[in-house]
Amino acid sequence: MNMLKKGELYYPSSTTRKKAWVKNKNIYQEANKDPVLFWEKLARELFWFEKWNKAFEHKAPYFKWFLGGKINITSNIFEKNPQGWEKIKKKTALIWEPEPTTEKPKKITYRELFSDVCRFANALKKLGVKKGDRVGIYLPMIPEVMVAMLACARIGVVHSVVFSAFSSNSLKVRLQDTEAKVLITADGYWRRGKIVDLKQSADEGVKETKVEKVIVVKRAGNNVSLDSQKDLWFHEIVKNEKDFCEAEPMDAEDTFFILYTSGSTGKPKGVVHTCGGYAVQAYWTGKWIFDFQGGDIFWCTSDPGWVTGHTYTVYSPLLNGITTLMFEGAPDWPKPDRWAQTIEKHKVNIFYTAPTAIRMFEKYGAALLKKYKFKNLRLLGSVGEPIDESSWLWYFTEVGKKRCPIVDTWWQTETGGILITSLPGLGPFKPAFAGLAFPGVQADIKNGNLVILPPFTPGMLRGIYKNPQKYEETYWSSYGKDVYFTSDGATRDKNGLIRIVGRVDDVLKVAGHRLTTGEMEDAINLHPNITESAVIGVSDEIKGEVPVAFIVPKENSQNLAQEVLAQIKKEIGPIALPKQVFVVDDLPKTRSGKIMRRILKKIISREDLGDLSTLANPESVEKIKLVVQKNQAGFIIALLNIIFITAGIAAIIIGLLWSTGVLEQIPGIFKH
Ligand code: WT7
């Protein structure tokens, strides 16, 4: 891998190939001949209390894998790890890098992690939590998030992790939907040098839910109010618990976890994953795509609040018996190269992050990376949104030092694990192309849309929690009940490599995070002075895409735009904050009353608006255009003002210095 031209294919070096688990491309043929048989073969490498009696069942749009099989993912992580417990128990399972540089990192071995998990599982049992119950986890990137997830898994409790930067309202909606009886949270956490008071959000979030107990991890040491009926300290309830807890044998098709994601409408969907298939896919995709080997240190930057954090920060590296790194803070805090320092300091071998982060690193400039050789790095990964060619090349050159292949991995919350990417030992890699479908995955492109065909994969979702209708509508209505519709546009080149173009629904990918225009509009519309609103995504240099809001007020008031921002922050969280809010009189609509977001998008990007005659209110368009232009002009005028004022002040200062004769004393200046 050393030439560097756009559009070209890259193949792994012989060293990479030699080390790789998959070296022979016949694997694709073997898998495609009979994908069910292929996945069965893979599944056998895990430990099952009882083997399945049927590998696959399809009653469209529902399907099952490994029917009748009994498994527990934590047995496979700990005492029955495929690598052998004796071999891994003293090895570091987790390296935790706290945000404050004054604090020491923590290293936790598999043995220690196992004890922590068992103690907490026993504590949960004592609280009356039983197999099948749902538990909410609202924790930052601290080791306890992993302990909590694994403890639930140990005893067959369904976890539903809620991203800690989500607002209390987002938490509440999710807790209400799962009817969780217990929530696990923390006092606070560090973010960019400040403590975020998480307990306060948790207290708000549990109101009007069925949560009876709130378990609080002491992390930041901030003052929190404890309700003696409801709140318990994590460290107190685990203190006297035994460090062993029997694993609950779970049916392969029992629910493993529920993770909420943005759907095509306002309400988030609870994506349901099951115990057997998910474990198989998490294990094998990690092993083959990241080429996990004994001594590896893997850093997946995703928070466990997202599916990437579930599968590749927690489950996959642990199933593979390697070391996973978790970093509490922001990658550019307190210095822009914190992420690079972290890679060097902990000798990371495989680095997996999102294009948004890559673009941010790139913006800080390559000079920053001069002193970093990254000699331990051997593989890079990208996930969450399309990576453009130039960011790919930058990542390849400046981080991978032209030595490390980049696996551009396509998948979704719904797919549970990676489905499309070229394998590191085989390639080919092509900038901006995810590559080939993983062996055993039947991917196709129908009218420009990416679809997955039977038998799907063991780790894919089995439903939307309590909403079968939504499940059928979203995934199984576009191309029939036996074709999974991904909602992504895609193309394929002559080599068969797949390029993901982006979402074809109302989902925005903001810094790789999934948000829908619908949920943002719902949040805005809760404001008493707003009649209606429309949110669109516009492209952004760093974040890929950012929301822009158009609001129609009942009465115009001065601070409305600010209030809308506050409203979104309160309802969803800071990740959903629009870049701009435009106050308008009316929104363009079809005669049936549908808001034409497409036209708003064109106004922002100054594209030709085309034929507006089908609109019910074409006159609204000109008015919106004026508002947008005024705003864009306003920005330029503000900028010019700043330039003129600065120049003016400088002139006055120079004038003053001149008149006092100071300048003449500085050598080289105004010396005659
Ligand atoms: C959507 C799923 C997959 C884990 C993180 C996101 C987009 C994901 C890629 C990629 C282009 C990608 C798709 C997909 N996406 N990976 N490598 N190239 N686009 O999970 O939040 O459920 O989002 O992310 O649009 O549908 P998610």
XYZ file of C-alpha atoms and ligand atoms in Angstrom:
699
model
C 0.000 0.000 0.000
C 2.126 2.926 -1.056
C 0.950 4.667 -4.157
C -1.431 7.494 -3.510
C -3.758 8.393 -6.305
C -7.444 9.108 -6.107
C -9.780 6.414 -7.302
C -7.102 3.743 -7.197
C -7.311 0.388 -5.467
C -4.999 -0.457 -2.603
C -3.975 -3.923 -1.585
C -2.547 -4.882 1.801
C 1.175 -5.436 2.157
C 2.461 -8.964 2.455
C 3.127 -8.445 6.194
C -0.497 -7.490 6.786
C -1.705 -10.346 4.654
C 0.491 -12.893 6.370
C -0.784 -11.902 9.792
C -4.439 -11.753 8.807
C -7.051 -14.298 9.837
C -8.491 -14.276 6.351
C -5.922 -14.624 3.580
C -7.836 -16.488 0.939
C -10.623 -14.869 -0.983
C -12.296 -18.216 -1.550
C -13.959 -17.547 1.772
C -16.551 -15.455 -0.101
C -17.472 -18.337 -2.389
C -17.611 -20.781 0.452
C -19.881 -18.479 2.459
C -22.145 -17.641 -0.459
C -22.698 -21.267 -1.364
C -24.657 -21.714 1.818
C -24.659 -18.712 4.179
C -26.647 -20.546 6.860
C -24.173 -23.381 6.968
C -21.349 -20.871 6.992
C -22.710 -18.940 10.003
C -23.391 -22.231 11.756
C -19.753 -23.155 11.352
C -18.734 -19.813 12.864
C -21.240 -20.110 15.707
C -19.747 -23.427 16.773
C -16.605 -21.674 17.900
C -18.480 -20.080 20.771
C -19.526 -21.848 23.925
C -23.182 -22.919 24.027
C -24.834 -24.508 27.058
C -26.976 -26.317 24.501
C -26.554 -26.441 20.740
C -29.330 -25.141 18.499
C -31.659 -27.593 16.804
C -32.452 -25.382 13.833
C -30.029 -22.863 12.354
C -32.391 -20.473 10.598
C -36.104 -19.854 10.343
C -37.747 -17.281 8.127
C -41.357 -16.191 8.477
C -41.122 -12.916 6.628
C -40.612 -10.261 7.815
C -39.422 -12.122 10.899
C -36.434 -14.424 11.104
C -34.576 -16.348 13.803
C -31.149 -17.883 14.181
C -29.830 -20.824 16.199
C -33.252 -21.825 17.473
C -33.218 -23.785 20.679
C -29.584 -22.882 21.393
C -28.628 -21.706 24.881
C -25.807 -19.229 25.360
C -24.513 -16.422 27.547
C -22.216 -13.804 26.024
C -20.396 -13.264 29.341
C -19.439 -16.955 29.597
C -17.800 -16.457 26.220
C -16.046 -13.316 27.437
C -14.843 -14.809 30.678
C -14.594 -18.435 31.780
C -15.337 -19.953 28.347
C -13.562 -17.381 26.212
C -12.670 -18.931 22.836
C -9.041 -17.898 23.460
C -8.990 -19.887 26.720
C -9.588 -18.411 30.177
C -6.181 -19.425 31.521
C -4.552 -17.550 28.685
C -6.464 -14.320 29.094
C -7.417 -13.961 32.736
C -4.319 -12.005 33.719
C -4.400 -9.916 30.587
C -5.681 -6.330 30.570
C -9.268 -6.319 29.394
C -9.794 -2.591 29.701
C -7.507 0.409 29.670
C -9.398 3.421 30.864
C -8.029 6.871 30.135
C -9.765 9.536 32.235
C -10.230 13.023 30.843
C -8.231 14.970 33.466
C -4.557 14.533 32.631
C -3.795 14.721 36.337
C -5.639 11.456 36.917
C -3.994 8.096 36.287
C -5.347 5.672 33.704
C -6.793 2.417 35.012
C -5.940 -1.039 33.777
C -8.391 -3.794 34.587
C -7.593 -7.442 33.903
C -10.100 -9.997 32.666
C -10.056 -11.591 36.113
C -10.780 -8.283 37.837
C -13.457 -7.354 35.347
C -15.106 -10.736 35.844
C -15.204 -10.186 39.619
C -16.595 -6.662 39.219
C -19.263 -7.928 36.852
C -20.271 -10.767 39.172
C -20.430 -8.518 42.229
C -22.648 -6.068 40.452
C -24.799 -8.841 38.954
C -25.334 -10.199 42.483
C -26.245 -6.729 43.722
C -28.786 -6.344 40.920
C -30.314 -9.692 41.812
C -30.651 -8.574 45.411
C -32.658 -5.597 44.239
C -35.114 -8.035 42.721
C -34.052 -7.586 39.095
C -34.844 -10.750 37.139
C -34.188 -12.341 33.763
C -36.092 -10.462 31.079
C -36.473 -7.257 33.145
C -35.243 -4.062 31.541
C -32.606 -1.854 33.150
C -31.621 1.605 31.958
C -27.934 2.566 31.835
C -27.202 6.299 31.692
C -23.475 6.385 32.248
C -20.533 8.248 30.783
C -17.380 6.582 29.415
C -16.177 5.064 32.646
C -15.371 1.409 33.408
C -18.674 0.986 35.251
C -20.613 1.336 32.001
C -18.953 -1.848 30.840
C -19.424 -3.525 34.203
C -23.115 -2.595 34.206
C -23.738 -3.888 30.673
C -21.923 -7.150 31.350
C -23.642 -7.638 34.714
C -27.037 -7.351 33.016
C -25.897 -9.797 30.347
C -24.684 -12.210 33.026
C -28.124 -12.561 34.575
C -30.226 -12.197 31.439
C -31.433 -8.693 32.158
C -32.114 -6.550 29.089
C -29.996 -3.419 29.105
C -30.943 -0.232 27.387
C -28.057 2.205 27.336
C -28.915 5.875 26.907
C -26.123 8.175 25.697
C -25.085 10.294 28.679
C -25.176 13.539 26.687
C -28.826 12.974 25.863
C -31.211 15.204 27.768
C -33.403 14.123 30.659
C -36.369 14.121 28.306
C -34.686 11.718 25.918
C -33.897 9.512 28.878
C -37.480 9.652 30.108
C -39.003 8.647 26.761
C -36.707 5.628 26.596
C -37.304 4.578 30.201
C -41.039 4.859 29.678
C -40.903 2.700 26.582
C -38.815 -0.077 28.170
C -40.623 0.207 31.542
C -37.270 -0.161 33.273
C -37.420 -0.595 37.054
C -33.790 0.285 37.669
C -31.550 3.004 36.294
C -27.765 2.999 36.615
C -26.176 6.430 36.426
C -23.337 8.530 37.891
C -22.955 11.694 39.938
C -21.226 13.450 37.056
C -18.428 13.221 34.549
C -15.697 15.296 32.973
C -16.186 16.946 29.619
C -13.739 19.544 28.311
C -12.475 20.395 31.768
C -15.897 20.801 33.339
C -18.023 18.485 35.409
C -21.368 17.613 33.859
C -24.009 16.996 36.512
C -25.495 13.740 35.266
C -27.435 12.904 38.422
C -29.558 15.985 38.006
C -30.597 14.901 34.490
C -31.201 11.381 35.751
C -33.468 12.699 38.526
C -35.525 14.604 35.968
C -35.517 11.678 33.575
C -36.907 9.108 36.002
C -39.944 11.219 36.854
C -43.155 9.722 35.408
C -41.417 6.391 34.756
C -41.530 3.015 36.508
C -37.975 3.352 37.827
C -37.898 2.332 41.492
C -34.169 2.332 42.164
C -31.404 4.552 40.866
C -27.867 3.218 41.283
C -25.301 6.010 41.309
C -21.622 5.574 40.446
C -19.399 8.068 42.199
C -17.205 9.448 39.456
C -16.778 13.221 39.539
C -17.414 13.766 43.242
C -19.825 16.629 42.586
C -22.566 17.305 45.095
C -25.682 15.334 44.376
C -28.923 15.010 46.224
C -29.760 11.454 47.200
C -33.287 10.247 47.747
C -33.043 7.746 50.595
C -35.964 5.709 49.216
C -34.727 5.497 45.703
C -31.016 6.177 45.327
C -28.180 3.783 46.070
C -24.443 4.229 45.721
C -22.900 1.722 43.333
C -19.820 1.207 45.524
C -21.946 0.502 48.566
C -24.170 -2.133 47.026
C -21.271 -4.100 45.522
C -19.041 -3.917 48.603
C -20.161 -7.129 50.267
C -21.173 -9.110 47.214
C -19.507 -12.352 46.163
C -17.189 -12.199 43.184
C -18.859 -15.054 41.413
C -22.279 -15.240 39.858
C -23.526 -18.093 37.708
C -24.256 -17.166 34.076
C -27.894 -17.388 33.071
C -28.293 -19.727 30.081
C -30.179 -17.592 27.583
C -32.211 -18.779 24.684
C -30.517 -17.725 21.442
C -33.604 -15.719 20.560
C -34.139 -14.109 23.990
C -33.799 -10.340 23.931
C -30.259 -9.283 24.728
C -30.528 -5.498 24.612
C -32.677 -2.667 23.366
C -30.994 0.372 21.892
C -32.964 3.370 20.728
C -32.239 5.048 17.462
C -33.813 7.771 15.393
C -36.466 6.596 13.022
C -38.275 8.308 10.230
C -40.648 10.040 12.623
C -40.221 11.852 15.883
C -40.306 8.979 18.339
C -37.098 6.971 18.721
C -37.330 3.275 17.919
C -36.204 0.589 20.346
C -34.069 -1.724 18.234
C -34.195 -5.255 19.674
C -31.143 -7.528 19.545
C -31.006 -11.135 20.656
C -28.518 -13.197 22.647
C -27.227 -15.832 20.216
C -26.883 -14.218 16.820
C -25.515 -10.944 18.133
C -22.709 -12.703 20.016
C -21.712 -14.714 16.942
C -21.620 -11.683 14.694
C -19.863 -9.481 17.257
C -17.162 -12.099 17.742
C -16.453 -12.868 14.097
C -16.748 -9.411 12.580
C -14.228 -8.091 15.122
C -11.895 -11.003 14.584
C -11.830 -10.816 10.805
C -12.312 -7.117 10.163
C -9.927 -5.785 12.804
C -7.831 -8.916 12.750
C -7.835 -9.150 16.514
C -4.753 -11.018 17.714
C -3.584 -11.948 21.192
C -1.682 -8.841 22.272
C -3.781 -6.244 20.508
C -4.843 -2.954 22.006
C -7.918 -1.699 20.257
C -9.322 1.783 20.544
C -12.834 2.287 19.284
C -13.687 5.881 20.146
C -17.438 5.335 20.317
C -19.357 5.865 23.522
C -21.300 2.761 24.615
C -24.399 4.934 24.267
C -24.252 4.132 20.530
C -24.278 0.748 18.859
C -20.625 1.053 17.833
C -19.779 1.351 21.509
C -21.863 -1.735 22.328
C -20.342 -3.960 19.703
C -16.809 -2.667 19.237
C -15.899 -0.878 22.468
C -17.359 -3.600 24.672
C -18.506 -6.953 23.298
C -16.349 -7.790 20.290
C -12.890 -7.015 21.719
C -13.735 -8.837 24.952
C -15.057 -11.916 23.131
C -11.764 -11.922 21.267
C -9.779 -11.710 24.484
C -7.895 -8.557 23.531
C -7.501 -5.199 25.287
C -10.044 -2.474 24.663
C -9.384 1.177 25.414
C -12.003 3.574 26.662
C -11.395 7.302 26.859
C -13.628 9.477 28.990
C -13.098 12.823 27.316
C -13.082 14.682 24.027
C -10.279 13.682 21.618
C -8.986 17.267 21.317
C -9.017 18.151 24.981
C -7.033 19.725 26.621
C -4.809 19.851 23.517
C -5.736 19.108 19.908
C -3.446 16.062 19.895
C -4.877 14.331 22.964
C -6.066 11.479 20.725
C -2.606 11.085 19.160
C -0.981 11.129 22.601
C -3.420 8.484 23.763
C -2.569 6.220 20.822
C 1.153 6.538 21.609
C 0.848 6.329 25.371
C -1.167 3.130 25.358
C 0.491 1.612 22.285
C -2.757 1.280 20.393
C -2.564 -1.118 17.435
C -5.983 -0.588 15.898
C -7.793 2.731 15.867
C -11.483 2.925 14.922
C -13.217 6.280 14.689
C -15.696 8.378 12.707
C -15.008 10.579 9.660
C -16.077 13.629 11.688
C -13.214 13.034 14.097
C -10.825 12.446 11.201
C -11.847 15.740 9.568
C -11.398 17.512 12.887
C -7.889 16.074 13.323
C -7.091 17.077 9.765
C -8.196 20.638 10.397
C -5.671 21.040 13.191
C -2.985 20.503 10.562
C -0.417 17.835 9.805
C 2.340 19.751 11.642
C 0.719 18.614 14.870
C 1.424 15.010 13.927
C 5.081 15.442 12.946
C 6.319 14.095 16.256
C 4.070 11.054 16.196
C 5.315 7.943 14.454
C 2.409 5.733 15.548
C 4.689 2.772 15.200
C 2.299 0.442 16.996
C -0.606 1.203 14.708
C -1.275 -1.431 12.089
C -4.898 -0.942 11.118
C -7.352 1.951 10.951
C -11.118 1.952 10.804
C -13.837 4.401 9.882
C -17.536 4.235 10.704
C -20.789 6.102 10.983
C -20.965 8.244 7.863
C -19.468 8.327 4.413
C -15.781 9.226 4.416
C -14.770 11.443 1.524
C -11.759 10.630 -0.591
C -9.528 13.404 0.681
C -10.162 12.618 4.368
C -9.488 8.964 3.618
C -6.160 9.860 2.020
C -5.256 12.164 4.889
C -6.074 9.438 7.441
C -4.068 6.931 5.431
C -1.019 9.183 5.068
C -0.838 11.158 8.306
C -2.167 8.645 10.810
C -1.558 5.317 9.109
C 1.766 6.590 7.667
C 0.875 4.772 4.438
C 1.377 1.517 6.272
C -2.042 0.726 7.691
C -5.035 -0.423 5.685
C -8.274 1.447 6.394
C -11.400 -0.597 6.922
C -14.349 1.641 6.070
C -17.088 -0.269 7.846
C -20.739 0.132 6.944
C -23.431 -0.970 9.348
C -26.336 0.335 11.422
C -27.827 0.123 14.900
C -30.201 -2.365 13.311
C -27.526 -4.678 11.911
C -25.785 -5.159 15.271
C -22.379 -5.572 13.659
C -20.463 -4.617 10.527
C -21.939 -5.928 7.264
C -19.895 -4.236 4.570
C -16.146 -3.615 4.466
C -13.145 -5.063 2.722
C -11.098 -7.400 4.904
C -7.627 -6.199 6.000
C -5.652 -9.140 4.618
C -7.458 -9.152 1.274
C -8.594 -5.667 0.351
C -9.053 -4.117 -2.057
C -9.378 -0.739 -0.388
C -10.600 2.233 -2.303
C -11.043 5.683 -0.772
C -14.725 6.451 -0.090
C -15.788 2.850 -0.742
C -16.780 0.556 2.115
C -15.893 -2.392 -0.088
C -17.286 -5.900 -0.111
C -20.032 -7.485 1.954
C -18.684 -9.564 4.850
C -18.613 -13.290 4.018
C -22.093 -14.693 4.523
C -23.803 -11.327 3.993
C -26.073 -11.018 0.957
C -26.036 -7.331 0.056
C -27.556 -5.926 -3.109
C -28.422 -2.575 -4.650
C -31.972 -2.033 -5.870
C -32.761 1.243 -7.667
C -29.784 2.845 -6.020
C -30.711 1.630 -2.539
C -28.743 -0.784 -0.433
C -30.704 -3.869 0.658
C -29.850 -7.039 2.559
C -31.257 -10.335 1.333
C -32.092 -13.598 3.145
C -30.814 -15.198 5.254
C -29.803 -11.721 6.548
C -27.321 -12.114 9.396
C -27.521 -13.632 12.879
C -26.866 -10.278 14.561
C -29.530 -8.242 12.815
C -32.475 -6.793 14.702
C -35.488 -8.937 15.461
C -37.931 -6.094 15.892
C -38.782 -2.648 17.181
C -39.689 -2.884 20.824
C -43.448 -2.943 21.246
C -43.945 -1.702 17.694
C -44.191 -4.474 15.068
C -45.947 -2.128 12.685
C -43.025 0.266 12.640
C -40.672 -2.690 12.071
C -42.614 -3.872 9.052
C -43.109 -0.401 7.630
C -39.531 0.805 8.010
C -37.554 -2.181 6.837
C -39.844 -4.540 4.989
C -42.235 -2.498 2.911
C -40.078 -0.882 0.204
C -39.041 -4.077 -1.603
C -41.311 -6.670 -0.062
C -41.318 -8.655 3.137
C -38.164 -10.593 2.464
C -35.868 -7.726 1.496
C -34.346 -5.618 4.266
C -34.302 -1.970 3.226
C -31.362 -0.101 4.775
C -32.494 3.475 3.924
C -29.052 4.101 2.450
C -28.295 4.988 -1.136
C -25.375 3.051 -2.628
C -23.446 2.355 -5.813
C -21.084 -0.392 -6.880
C -17.946 -0.045 -9.040
C -16.716 -2.474 -11.655
C -14.791 -4.427 -9.030
C -17.969 -4.960 -7.036
C -16.915 -2.557 -4.284
C -19.832 -0.833 -2.586
C -19.915 2.870 -1.943
C -22.437 4.206 0.545
C -23.826 7.497 -0.623
C -25.943 8.407 2.399
C -29.442 8.212 3.833
C -32.436 8.379 1.582
C -34.870 9.108 4.447
C -35.196 12.013 6.880
C -32.296 10.831 8.988
C -29.362 13.218 9.381
C -25.913 12.006 10.301
C -24.541 14.781 12.450
C -20.951 14.012 13.398
C -21.820 10.372 12.739
C -24.756 10.495 15.158
C -28.173 9.650 13.923
C -30.935 12.233 14.282
C -34.190 12.707 12.456
C -35.658 15.936 11.260
C -38.938 14.714 12.786
C -37.642 14.437 16.332
C -36.048 17.878 16.151
C -39.243 19.388 14.771
C -41.283 17.726 17.523
C -38.937 19.244 20.087
C -39.199 22.713 18.535
C -42.965 22.535 18.211
C -43.307 22.081 21.960
C -42.449 25.769 22.282
C -45.715 27.602 23.052
C -45.017 30.378 20.570
C -44.300 28.167 17.569
C -46.900 27.128 15.028
C -44.749 24.814 12.984
C -41.200 24.145 11.957
C -39.027 22.348 9.440
C -35.541 21.019 9.990
C -33.186 20.159 7.156
C -29.638 18.901 6.986
C -26.989 21.013 5.288
C -23.471 19.888 4.594
C -20.735 20.842 7.020
C -16.993 20.730 6.564
C -16.310 18.883 9.819
C -19.514 17.260 10.982
C -20.569 16.027 7.555
C -24.050 17.351 8.056
C -25.695 19.775 10.486
C -29.329 20.692 11.118
C -30.798 24.052 10.152
C -34.246 24.995 11.460
C -37.020 27.105 9.976
C -39.646 28.193 12.474
C -43.012 29.837 12.087
C -43.893 31.800 15.237
C -47.367 32.672 16.437
C -46.070 36.110 17.344
C -42.615 37.304 16.557
C -40.499 37.857 19.624
C -36.894 38.876 19.894
C -35.232 35.884 21.441
C -37.157 33.198 19.668
C -34.166 31.679 17.876
C -32.262 31.417 21.170
C -35.282 29.891 22.866
C -35.555 27.294 20.125
C -31.938 26.300 20.663
C -32.548 25.962 24.389
C -35.649 23.921 23.678
C -33.759 21.427 21.499
C -30.998 21.141 24.049
C -33.561 20.376 26.714
C -35.574 17.895 24.682
C -32.805 16.030 22.858
C -29.362 17.220 23.900
C -26.545 19.421 22.582
C -25.729 17.113 19.635
C -28.978 18.156 17.949
C -28.413 21.924 18.106
C -29.143 23.566 14.741
C -26.405 25.634 13.157
C -28.929 28.322 12.219
C -32.525 29.109 13.060
C -34.551 31.130 10.555
C -37.762 32.800 11.660
C -40.194 32.768 8.713
C -43.892 33.532 8.126
C -44.762 30.354 6.313
C -43.220 27.103 5.046
C -43.530 25.839 1.466
C -46.172 23.116 1.296
C -47.794 20.828 -1.195
C -51.543 21.070 -1.668
C -51.956 18.138 0.695
C -50.106 20.086 3.385
C -46.740 18.319 3.277
C -43.794 20.570 4.094
C -41.355 20.666 1.176
C -38.016 20.384 2.953
C -36.323 19.828 -0.387
C -37.069 23.412 -1.387
C -35.682 24.754 1.888
C -32.494 22.824 1.250
C -32.169 24.355 -2.192
C -32.706 27.855 -0.806
C -29.842 27.372 1.644
C -27.497 25.957 -0.968
C -28.657 28.613 -3.502
C -29.644 26.029 -6.051
C -32.206 26.499 -8.772
C -35.618 25.944 -7.191
C -37.260 24.494 -10.286
C -40.993 24.430 -10.811
C -42.896 25.762 -7.803
C -46.335 25.646 -9.352
C -47.341 22.478 -7.516
C -46.980 24.251 -4.183
C -50.047 25.424 -2.295
C -48.188 28.609 -1.313
C -45.431 29.412 -3.833
C -45.249 32.984 -2.524
C -43.766 31.697 0.742
C -40.573 30.758 -1.094
C -39.544 34.293 -2.056
C -40.077 35.476 1.501
C -37.961 32.686 2.939
C -35.264 33.447 0.409
C -35.187 37.039 1.648
C -34.836 35.926 5.279
C -31.990 33.580 4.395
C -30.219 36.132 2.211
C -30.588 38.798 4.867
C -29.088 36.428 7.369
C -26.218 35.417 5.115
C -25.657 39.093 4.207
C -25.903 39.959 7.906
C -23.068 37.584 8.592
C -20.860 39.138 5.933
C -21.657 42.666 7.186
C -20.824 41.585 10.751
C -17.536 40.150 9.522
C -16.702 43.332 7.587
C -17.563 45.375 10.662
C -15.126 43.396 12.754
C -12.414 43.829 10.132
C -13.014 47.605 9.873
C -13.186 48.123 13.620
C -9.983 46.126 14.166
C -8.245 48.051 11.406
C -9.536 51.325 12.865
C -8.269 50.533 16.351
C -4.906 49.466 14.954
C -4.643 52.741 13.022
C -5.413 54.761 16.151
C -2.803 52.857 18.191
C -0.170 53.234 15.487
C -1.061 56.914 15.226
C -0.654 57.397 18.966
C 2.642 55.541 19.066
C 3.827 57.525 16.087
C 3.010 60.801 17.726
C 4.819 59.806 20.913
C 7.872 58.689 18.948
C 7.862 55.153 20.419
C 7.926 53.482 17.030
C 11.151 55.134 16.076
C 12.887 53.435 18.949
C 12.097 49.961 17.615
C 14.941 48.880 15.362
C 13.955 48.333 11.780
C 10.731 50.277 11.957
C 10.394 53.753 10.541
C 14.106 54.401 10.858
C 15.159 57.000 8.423
C -26.170 4.840 9.349
C -26.414 4.025 10.587
C -22.932 1.736 12.201
C -22.583 2.162 13.484
C -22.674 3.614 13.696
C -23.870 4.279 13.101
C -24.356 5.533 8.078
C -22.597 3.945 8.903
C -21.124 4.074 7.326
C -20.025 3.997 6.426
C -21.175 5.464 5.027
C -22.208 4.898 6.987
C -25.414 4.967 7.176
C -26.188 4.045 8.088
N -23.108 4.801 7.991
N -21.405 3.509 8.518
N -18.935 3.258 6.672
N -20.107 4.715 5.285
N -22.230 5.590 5.842
O -25.059 3.584 13.358
O -26.444 5.504 14.066
O -27.506 3.356 13.301
O -26.374 4.882 11.684
O -24.876 5.417 9.398
O -26.216 5.996 6.735
O -27.488 3.770 7.665
P -26.408 4.324 13.169
